[in-house]
Amino acid sequence: MVSMAALAETASLVGDPARANMLAALMDGRALTASELARAASVAPQTASGHLARLTEAGLLAMERQGRHRYHRLASPAVARMLEGIMAVAAEGRAVASPRPVVTGPRDRALRAARTCYDHLAGRLAVDLADALTARGHLEMSADGGSLTPEGLDFLRGLGIALEHGRAGRNGRVFCRPCLDWSERRPHVAGAVGAALCAHCFAQGWVRRIDGSRALQVTQGGRRDLRALFGIEAG
Amino acid sequence: MVSMAALAETASLVGDPARANMLAALMDGRALTASELARAASVAPQTASGHLARLTEAGLLAMERQGRHRYHRLASPAVARMLEGIMAVAAEGRAVASPRPVVTGPRDRALRAARTCYDHLAGRLAVDLADALTARGHLEMSADGGSLTPEGLDFLRGLGIALEHGRAGRNGRVFCRPCLDWSERRPHVAGAVGAALCAHCFAQGWVRRIDGSRALQVTQGGRRDLRALFGIEAG
DNA sequence: CCCACGCTTCGGGGCGCGCCGTAGCGTCGT
DNA sequence: ACGACGCTACGGCGCGCCCCGAAGCGTGGG
């Protein structure tokens, strides 16, 4: 039974604080350089280099050279889902340990409002979006799964959102993976639909990244369009 | 940002071989004693005790006393999903490292055929079941989600499978969480529907546990009924 | 009542690995 | 071509924690 040893091996890679910080920094789906990741983890570049080599060899990260920089990113959606799962358990354990909501730093404010989670939106913006779509009968979600309704599919296609990949079932529905929002403790839309929504928000200029953070800022046009199209007050 | 430290903390709990083996042994959803877990991890009872205390305090395990035994089990479905996620990444990484299928031990044979995965069925039996339901239009699954069709819901209810919990959406569908089968590399049914199916198989005596293993044996009656009701050849 | 048993606590030994010095390689600017 | 820069390879230091022996507690059985 080789998989048990593999379980410990993989988990211990995430189990080191420096590597965990690097992985967390990559959870927004971007590709970062070794130096940036070293800063994120508060370690020297040599240390980061060693960690990155191990993570890459284990298949957690993918690396591509570009000039004298080397950009590292999560190797696959499976890695992102794994990290989500670990964070969910960590949050659950914390909640038991300390009943009151743990901290709300000043910088956290922006993160809680809107951020990316690998390839989709997260934070209050994402939860509000899911709620708005649900209220209009465009989306149905439960703990075990979710889907766009035929009306929801039409609506999003009308906005110009390409959804060819996760094509609808024989009754015009397309499944959405629910992802438990880390800060809101409620599900938002992940999977192919979530990725398409997120891509569209960036393409339309509704959101943009704040400095080098994982947090997103809703632009003025974004506020206007999100209110007009989805009826949500963002930002 | 407290969650990053929590990420490393939680992951490092799984990152120790002894603890990982214990958690893997509990992945079938049963509750085991400290001694059994010590044997599973090949460590002395004192060592196991310390590990179990840490896992319990962190909220990964739940413990209940019963006489002079103490039964340990996974604390929540979230923990099971986390472990699934880590194993998926581990398998993915291995697949890259060694192209040929890693090992097929004699004991693995039974595990690959049928086993439990926390609260639902896994292995070839579970994948065949999902395929059969899909072929008959009772189930639809994709990478991002799945659901019973209204016909599928009726069919299962006709068998006496209680599905009140994950009640159907406004068009008579009930979502199923897809779970990537560890040995078959294809999705089977998890979530509330998967749990109900698994419970029904046990209740009808279609399957039973082999000795103290995670593997399941399909009974003679199980083979007959599974063929008659689902059209699958099991065992 | 005493022993057997399951489990836990305490203490010390040992090994692994995370860390940063220094040094070396490849790439880009001027 | 030279230096700056990003990154990587090597070596030794030091901390942490995983492990088990020995001993203590609670339960169950003879």
Tab-separated table of C-alpha atoms (C1' of nucleotides) in Angstrom, chain A residues 32-36 45 49 68-72, chain C residues 23-25, chain D residues 6-8:
chain	number	residue	atom	x	y	z
A	32	LEU	CA	5.027	34.293	-8.697
A	33	THR	CA	8.807	34.424	-8.801
A	34	ALA	CA	11.042	32.695	-6.293
A	35	SER	CA	11.941	36.035	-4.724
A	36	GLU	CA	8.353	37.061	-4.225
A	45	PRO	CA	16.071	33.147	-1.192
A	49	SER	CA	14.710	27.816	-3.620
A	68	ARG	CA	16.091	35.314	-15.546
A	69	HIS	CA	12.889	34.916	-13.613
A	70	ARG	CA	11.224	31.639	-12.794
A	71	TYR	CA	7.525	31.740	-12.305
A	72	HIS	CA	5.935	29.234	-9.994
C	23	DA	C1'	29.985	30.166	-3.439
C	24	DG	C1'	28.744	29.206	-8.338
C	25	DC	C1'	25.793	29.454	-12.654
D	6	DG	C1'	17.758	36.090	-9.867
D	7	DC	C1'	18.336	31.765	-8.706
D	8	DT	C1'	20.585	27.453	-7.216
